Amino acid sequence: MRGEIKIALTGNANVGKSVLFNYLTGLSQMVGNWPGKTVERAEGTLFYEGWKIRVIDLPGTYSLSAYSIEEIIARDYIAIEKPDVVVDVIDASALERNLYLTLQLMELGARVVICLNQIDFARKKGIKIDSQKLSSILGVPVVETIATSGYGVNNLLSTIVKIVEERIEYKPREIRYGAEVENEIQKLVKLIEEEVAPGELKYPTRWLAVKLLERDEEIIEMFSKRGLMEILKEAERIIHRLEEIHGEKSPSIVAAERYHIIIDIVEKVQKIERRRRPKALDVLEEATTHKVVGYIILVGVVAFTFVGVFRMGDVLIEWIEGGMGIVREIIFGALEELGLPPWINLLLEEGIVEGIVAGITIAIPYILPFYIILSILEDSGYLPRAAFLVDNLMHKIGLHGKAFIPMLLGYGCSVPAVLGSRIMETWRERLTLGLVVVLIPCAARTVVILGLVGRYIGVEYALLLYLIDLILVIFVGRVAYSKLPGRPYGLIMEIPPYRMPHFKTILWKTWFRMREFVYIALPFIVLGNVSITLLEILGAFEFINEVAMPFTANILKLPPFAIIPLIFGILRKELTLILLAQIAGTSNFAGILTPSQMFTFSLVTMIYIPCIATIAVLIREYGIK
């Protein structure tokens, strides 16, 4: 092996960065959190021309200011970790907007390679970009790609290797603003160089000067902690002068300077041949964002999602149960031949084997189709429009439209829904969303609701349970909104164009979401089964029934044996129904519960303590406090 190359992928949202990351790294990925943050860190490896290439997928961001955790993470990683190459993934159909981040990366001193992605979509829109001229103007390599098909990815890797091996000349353009602003930047640069020892600050000097003019809070705090008050005072004097001249706030002045450079570049490298968008897309766009028609479509989409999930789930259960039945018999036969003591045999069979089988046959058939449908809606561009549509409704519970996506995830599994709260901008909104999504009936709780209330009492009573849950969600959201410190944050979300979902992308997204369930939830499902089997072996069920009888029989009005399923439902929710049948010795629940008891049992299962896998994720995301 010739060595290791460390590259960072960065770019705006919806530019195909994650698709490129998945294409490059395949299944050799590690997913965790950035140190001290709740933002996901994805890292993978690949081998190319004898090099081991580590790929770090930085959070999607529009700038390198201190306005969000994602922006701070991206700029700190580039400045401190100093990756060998930063691949700036750009949406070729939105060159002007994307170049804003590119200029900031170059100012930060990153060794940039521009990945001009979605070039096919740009051409369909009549946009032609002279990538060679763009490369010449910026002084950095520009590679055209279509990440969904892999077009240009080999060329991208080849370019990265050539830069590291210094086989191509790398001379990035020096970003210079208009004379008025540039002169003030140079004054600050000179003052910083005089007052600060070389290497004391982790960022390039010029970049720091620009950030001081932008009133970047983190950079100002960094200077303040080091006692560099003279630099801060001079920066304030310069800002005051510029704001008096321009009549605007200093961050807007700097942004305008950048866009002046960008517009000049775009005029030189981009030509647009006006093409009429298909009328059907215009109609679809208008309908899905309409205040009345949009909600009708949304209700239809949600209804289709859940009908589709349970229809596909029923089919999958039959297939999987058939296959797992054969596997179960083979394993049980092998255990019999080992001649183990009966209690060990019972623990292995009923605890571990049945735990794995239950997790695969009960949860996965419903969660898998849900994630497939969700990925299709996401990849097509519909979900952001749904988020925009429900923005006003979300504000009623102290959130905004972006929260709709994790809440929809919650109907599949609470674990990825809690993880999805990371898309919210502030800790206040993340925590509010975290409190709300754990109340949403996941697929496991839906199995209990439909399998008990829906089947034996009626669908209308199952819908009543969902209505009760909705009222509870609104109540908890409003309380969190009024009690948690902080201020509301408006919806800032890009609405991508409608596109035909890409099959491979859907498979990738589905797999990564399912992986969260398999790695986090499935072990707890097995643990739950083992615990129950141990209690059964020890004969502890009768003791638990007697101790809990005042609560179970007198308050909940349920049979005494119902407490065991509720206790172990904390380990996994669908276990309540499985264990209820196991303890009662029948799956005909009409013979052991009255309609009111079925309703109560389902209601308690729906709203009491989250499953242990969700609790683990809640602690990881928000801490014990």
Coordinates of C-alpha atoms in Angstrom, one line a residue, residues 134-499:
L134 CA -14.5 27.3 -14.0
S135 CA -11.3 25.4 -13.1
S136 CA -9.1 28.0 -14.7
I137 CA -10.9 30.9 -13.0
L138 CA -10.8 29.3 -9.5
G139 CA -7.5 27.6 -9.9
V140 CA -8.9 24.3 -8.5
P141 CA -9.8 21.0 -10.3
V142 CA -13.4 20.6 -11.4
V143 CA -14.8 17.1 -12.1
E144 CA -18.2 16.5 -13.6
T145 CA -20.1 13.6 -12.0
I146 CA -23.4 11.9 -11.8
A147 CA -23.2 10.2 -8.4
T148 CA -26.3 8.1 -8.9
S149 CA -24.8 6.2 -11.8
G150 CA -21.1 6.5 -10.9
Y151 CA -20.3 8.7 -14.0
G152 CA -17.1 10.7 -13.4
V153 CA -16.4 9.2 -9.9
N154 CA -13.3 7.3 -11.2
N155 CA -12.0 10.6 -12.7
L156 CA -12.7 12.3 -9.3
L157 CA -10.6 9.7 -7.4
S158 CA -7.8 10.0 -10.0
T159 CA -7.8 13.8 -9.6
I160 CA -7.5 13.4 -5.8
V161 CA -4.6 11.0 -6.1
K162 CA -2.8 13.3 -8.6
I163 CA -3.1 16.2 -6.2
V164 CA -1.7 14.2 -3.3
E165 CA 1.1 12.9 -5.5
E166 CA 1.7 16.5 -6.8
R167 CA 1.3 15.3 -10.4
I168 CA -1.0 18.2 -11.2
E169 CA -0.3 21.9 -10.3
Y170 CA -2.6 23.3 -7.6
K171 CA -2.7 27.1 -7.6
P172 CA -6.0 28.2 -6.1
R173 CA -7.2 31.8 -6.8
E174 CA -6.7 34.3 -4.0
I175 CA -10.2 35.6 -3.1
R176 CA -10.1 39.4 -3.1
Y177 CA -13.1 41.7 -2.5
G178 CA -13.8 45.2 -3.6
A179 CA -11.1 47.8 -2.8
E180 CA -13.1 49.4 0.1
V181 CA -13.7 46.1 2.0
E182 CA -10.3 44.6 0.9
N183 CA -8.3 47.5 2.4
E184 CA -10.1 47.0 5.8
I185 CA -9.4 43.3 5.7
Q186 CA -5.7 43.9 5.1
K187 CA -5.6 46.2 8.1
L188 CA -7.0 43.5 10.3
V189 CA -4.7 40.9 8.8
K190 CA -1.7 43.1 9.6
L191 CA -2.8 43.7 13.1
I192 CA -3.5 40.0 13.8
E193 CA 0.0 39.1 12.5
E194 CA 1.5 41.7 14.8
E195 CA -0.4 40.7 17.9
V196 CA -0.6 36.9 17.5
A197 CA 2.3 34.4 17.3
P198 CA 2.3 32.3 14.2
G199 CA 0.4 29.0 14.7
E200 CA -1.3 30.2 17.9
L201 CA -4.7 30.3 16.3
K202 CA -6.0 27.3 14.4
Y203 CA -7.4 29.2 11.4
P204 CA -5.7 31.1 8.6
T205 CA -5.1 34.8 9.4
R206 CA -7.1 36.3 6.5
W207 CA -10.0 34.0 7.2
L208 CA -10.1 35.2 10.8
A209 CA -10.1 38.8 9.6
V210 CA -13.1 38.2 7.4
K211 CA -14.9 36.3 10.1
L212 CA -14.3 39.2 12.5
L213 CA -16.0 41.5 10.0
E214 CA -18.9 39.1 9.8
R215 CA -19.2 39.3 13.6
D216 CA -18.7 35.5 13.9
E217 CA -19.6 34.8 17.6
E218 CA -17.2 31.9 18.0
I219 CA -14.2 33.7 16.5
I220 CA -15.0 36.8 18.6
E221 CA -15.1 34.6 21.7
M222 CA -11.8 33.0 20.8
F223 CA -10.1 36.4 20.5
S224 CA -11.7 37.6 23.7
K225 CA -10.5 34.5 25.7
R226 CA -6.9 35.2 24.6
G227 CA -7.2 38.8 25.7
L228 CA -6.8 40.2 22.1
M229 CA -9.1 43.1 22.8
E230 CA -7.2 45.6 20.6
I231 CA -7.9 43.5 17.6
L232 CA -11.6 43.2 18.5
K233 CA -11.8 47.0 19.1
E234 CA -10.2 47.7 15.7
A235 CA -12.6 45.2 14.1
E236 CA -15.6 47.0 15.6
R237 CA -14.2 50.4 14.4
I238 CA -13.9 49.0 10.9
I239 CA -17.4 47.4 11.0
H240 CA -18.9 50.7 12.1
R241 CA -17.2 52.6 9.2
L242 CA -18.4 50.0 6.6
E243 CA -21.9 49.9 8.0
E244 CA -22.2 53.7 7.9
I245 CA -21.0 53.7 4.2
H246 CA -23.2 50.8 3.0
G247 CA -26.2 51.2 5.3
E248 CA -26.2 47.5 5.9
K249 CA -25.0 45.1 8.6
S250 CA -21.4 43.8 8.2
P251 CA -22.3 40.2 7.5
S252 CA -24.5 41.3 4.6
I253 CA -21.7 43.5 3.3
V254 CA -19.3 40.6 3.2
A255 CA -21.9 38.3 1.7
A256 CA -22.6 40.9 -1.0
E257 CA -18.9 41.0 -1.8
R258 CA -18.8 37.2 -2.2
Y259 CA -21.8 37.2 -4.5
H260 CA -20.3 39.9 -6.6
I261 CA -17.3 37.5 -7.3
I262 CA -19.7 34.6 -7.8
I263 CA -22.0 36.4 -10.3
D264 CA -18.9 37.4 -12.3
I265 CA -17.7 33.8 -12.4
V266 CA -21.1 32.3 -13.3
E267 CA -21.6 34.8 -16.1
K268 CA -18.3 33.6 -17.6
V269 CA -18.8 29.8 -17.3
Q270 CA -22.6 29.2 -17.4
K271 CA -25.0 29.4 -20.3
I272 CA -28.7 28.7 -19.9
E273 CA -30.9 27.6 -22.8
R274 CA -34.4 28.2 -21.6
R275 CA -36.5 25.0 -21.7
R276 CA -40.1 24.7 -20.8
R277 CA -40.6 22.4 -17.9
P278 CA -43.1 19.6 -18.5
K279 CA -46.6 21.0 -17.6
A280 CA -47.3 17.9 -15.5
L281 CA -44.5 19.0 -13.1
D282 CA -45.9 22.5 -12.8
V283 CA -49.3 21.0 -11.9
L284 CA -47.8 18.6 -9.4
E285 CA -45.7 21.4 -7.8
E286 CA -48.8 23.7 -7.4
A287 CA -51.1 20.9 -6.2
T288 CA -48.7 19.5 -3.5
T289 CA -48.0 22.9 -2.0
H290 CA -51.6 24.2 -2.2
K291 CA -53.2 25.1 1.1
V292 CA -56.2 22.9 0.5
V293 CA -55.4 20.4 -2.3
G294 CA -51.9 19.9 -0.7
Y295 CA -53.4 18.6 2.5
I296 CA -55.7 16.3 0.7
I297 CA -52.7 14.8 -1.2
L298 CA -50.8 14.6 2.1
V299 CA -53.6 12.7 3.8
G300 CA -53.7 10.4 0.7
V301 CA -49.9 9.8 0.8
V302 CA -49.9 9.0 4.5
A303 CA -52.9 6.7 4.1
F304 CA -51.2 5.0 1.1
T305 CA -48.0 4.7 3.2
F306 CA -49.7 2.9 6.0
V307 CA -51.9 0.7 3.9
G308 CA -48.9 -0.2 1.8
V309 CA -46.8 -0.9 4.9
F310 CA -49.3 -3.3 6.4
R311 CA -50.2 -5.0 3.1
M312 CA -46.5 -5.6 2.3
G313 CA -45.8 -6.5 5.9
D314 CA -48.4 -9.2 5.9
V315 CA -46.9 -10.7 2.8
L316 CA -43.4 -10.5 4.2
I317 CA -44.4 -12.1 7.5
E318 CA -45.7 -15.2 5.6
W319 CA -42.5 -15.5 3.6
I320 CA -40.2 -14.8 6.6
E321 CA -42.1 -17.0 9.0
G322 CA -41.8 -19.9 6.5
G323 CA -38.1 -19.5 6.2
M324 CA -37.5 -18.8 9.9
G325 CA -39.6 -21.9 10.8
I326 CA -37.2 -24.1 8.8
V327 CA -34.1 -22.4 10.4
R328 CA -35.7 -22.7 13.9
E329 CA -36.3 -26.5 13.5
I330 CA -32.7 -27.0 12.3
I331 CA -31.3 -25.1 15.3
F332 CA -33.7 -26.8 17.8
G333 CA -32.7 -30.2 16.4
A334 CA -29.0 -29.4 16.8
L335 CA -29.5 -28.3 20.4
E336 CA -31.4 -31.5 21.2
E337 CA -28.4 -33.5 19.9
L338 CA -26.0 -31.7 22.3
G339 CA -27.9 -33.1 25.3
L340 CA -27.7 -29.9 27.4
P341 CA -29.5 -29.6 30.7
P342 CA -33.2 -28.7 30.2
W343 CA -33.0 -25.2 31.7
I344 CA -30.0 -24.3 29.4
N345 CA -31.8 -25.7 26.4
L346 CA -34.9 -23.7 27.3
L347 CA -32.8 -20.5 27.7
L348 CA -31.1 -21.0 24.3
E349 CA -34.3 -22.0 22.5
E350 CA -36.9 -19.7 24.0
G351 CA -34.6 -16.9 25.0
I352 CA -32.0 -16.4 22.3
V353 CA -33.3 -18.2 19.2
E354 CA -36.9 -17.1 19.7
G355 CA -35.8 -13.6 20.4
I356 CA -33.9 -13.4 17.1
V357 CA -36.8 -15.0 15.3
A358 CA -39.4 -12.7 16.9
G359 CA -37.3 -9.6 16.0
I360 CA -37.0 -10.7 12.4
T361 CA -40.5 -12.0 11.9
I362 CA -42.5 -9.3 13.8
A363 CA -40.7 -6.0 13.5
I364 CA -38.7 -6.2 10.2
P365 CA -41.7 -7.0 8.0
Y366 CA -43.4 -3.7 8.9
I367 CA -40.3 -1.5 9.4
L368 CA -38.6 -2.5 6.1
P369 CA -41.5 -1.5 3.7
F370 CA -42.0 1.7 5.7
Y371 CA -38.4 2.7 5.1
I372 CA -38.7 1.8 1.4
I373 CA -41.8 4.0 1.0
L374 CA -40.2 6.8 3.0
S375 CA -37.0 6.7 0.9
I376 CA -39.1 6.9 -2.3
L377 CA -41.0 9.9 -1.0
E378 CA -37.7 11.5 0.1
D379 CA -35.8 10.8 -3.1
S380 CA -38.7 12.1 -5.3
G381 CA -38.7 15.5 -3.6
Y382 CA -42.1 15.2 -2.0
L383 CA -41.1 15.1 1.7
P384 CA -39.7 18.7 1.8
R385 CA -42.9 19.9 0.3
A386 CA -44.9 18.1 2.9
A387 CA -42.7 19.7 5.6
F388 CA -43.3 23.2 4.0
L389 CA -47.1 22.5 3.9
V390 CA -47.4 21.5 7.6
D391 CA -45.1 24.3 8.8
N392 CA -47.9 26.3 10.4
L393 CA -49.3 23.2 12.1
M394 CA -45.9 22.3 13.5
H395 CA -45.6 25.8 15.0
K396 CA -48.6 25.0 17.1
I397 CA -46.4 22.6 19.1
G398 CA -43.3 24.8 19.1
L399 CA -41.6 23.2 16.1
H400 CA -41.5 23.9 12.4
G401 CA -42.1 21.9 9.2
K402 CA -38.8 20.2 9.2
A403 CA -39.9 18.2 12.3
F404 CA -42.5 16.5 10.1
I405 CA -39.9 14.1 8.6
P406 CA -38.6 12.6 11.9
M407 CA -42.2 12.5 13.2
L408 CA -43.1 10.4 10.1
L409 CA -40.1 8.2 10.8
G410 CA -41.5 7.7 14.3
Y411 CA -44.4 5.6 12.8
G412 CA -41.8 3.1 11.7
C413 CA -39.4 3.1 14.7
S414 CA -38.7 5.5 17.5
V415 CA -34.9 4.9 17.3
P416 CA -34.3 6.6 13.9
A417 CA -37.0 9.2 14.7
V418 CA -35.0 10.3 17.8
L419 CA -31.8 10.3 15.7
G420 CA -33.7 12.3 13.1
S421 CA -34.2 15.1 15.6
R422 CA -30.6 16.1 14.7
I423 CA -31.9 18.0 11.7
M424 CA -33.4 20.6 14.0
E425 CA -31.3 23.8 14.4
T426 CA -31.2 24.3 18.2
W427 CA -31.0 22.1 21.3
R428 CA -34.4 23.4 22.4
E429 CA -36.1 22.1 19.2
R430 CA -34.1 18.9 19.2
L431 CA -35.3 18.1 22.8
T432 CA -38.9 19.1 22.0
L433 CA -38.9 16.9 19.0
G434 CA -37.3 14.1 21.0
L435 CA -40.1 14.3 23.6
V436 CA -42.8 14.3 20.9
V437 CA -41.5 11.5 18.6
V438 CA -41.4 8.9 21.5
L439 CA -45.1 9.3 21.9
I440 CA -45.8 8.5 18.2
P441 CA -47.0 4.9 17.8
C442 CA -44.2 3.1 16.1
A443 CA -44.7 0.0 14.0
A444 CA -44.4 -2.3 17.0
R445 CA -47.1 -0.4 18.9
T446 CA -49.2 -0.2 15.8
V447 CA -49.0 -4.0 15.7
V448 CA -50.5 -4.1 19.2
I449 CA -53.2 -1.5 18.3
L450 CA -54.3 -3.2 15.1
G451 CA -53.8 -6.7 16.3
L452 CA -55.9 -6.2 19.4
V453 CA -58.2 -3.2 19.1
G454 CA -58.5 -3.1 15.3
R455 CA -59.1 -6.8 15.0
Y456 CA -61.4 -7.5 18.0
I457 CA -63.2 -4.2 18.6
G458 CA -63.2 -2.3 15.4
V459 CA -61.0 0.0 13.2
E460 CA -62.9 3.1 14.5
Y461 CA -61.6 2.4 18.1
A462 CA -58.1 1.9 16.8
L463 CA -58.4 5.4 15.1
L464 CA -59.7 6.8 18.4
L465 CA -56.4 5.6 20.0
Y466 CA -54.5 7.5 17.4
L467 CA -56.6 10.6 18.0
I468 CA -55.9 10.4 21.8
D469 CA -52.2 10.1 20.9
L470 CA -52.3 13.1 18.6
I471 CA -53.9 15.2 21.4
L472 CA -51.1 14.0 23.8
V473 CA -48.4 14.9 21.3
I474 CA -49.8 18.4 20.9
F475 CA -50.1 18.9 24.6
V476 CA -46.5 17.7 25.3
G477 CA -45.2 19.8 22.5
R478 CA -46.9 22.9 23.8
V479 CA -45.6 22.4 27.3
A480 CA -42.1 21.8 26.1
Y481 CA -42.4 24.9 23.8
S482 CA -43.4 27.1 26.8
K483 CA -41.0 25.7 29.4
L484 CA -37.8 25.0 27.6
P485 CA -35.3 28.0 27.4
G486 CA -34.5 29.5 24.0
R487 CA -36.4 31.1 21.1
P488 CA -38.4 29.7 18.2
Y489 CA -36.6 29.0 15.0
G490 CA -38.2 29.5 11.6
L491 CA -38.2 27.0 8.8
I492 CA -35.1 27.2 6.6
M493 CA -35.3 24.3 4.1
E494 CA -34.4 23.8 0.5
I495 CA -37.2 22.5 -1.7
P496 CA -35.5 20.3 -4.3
P497 CA -37.1 19.8 -7.7
Y498 CA -39.2 16.7 -8.3
R499 CA -37.2 13.8 -9.7

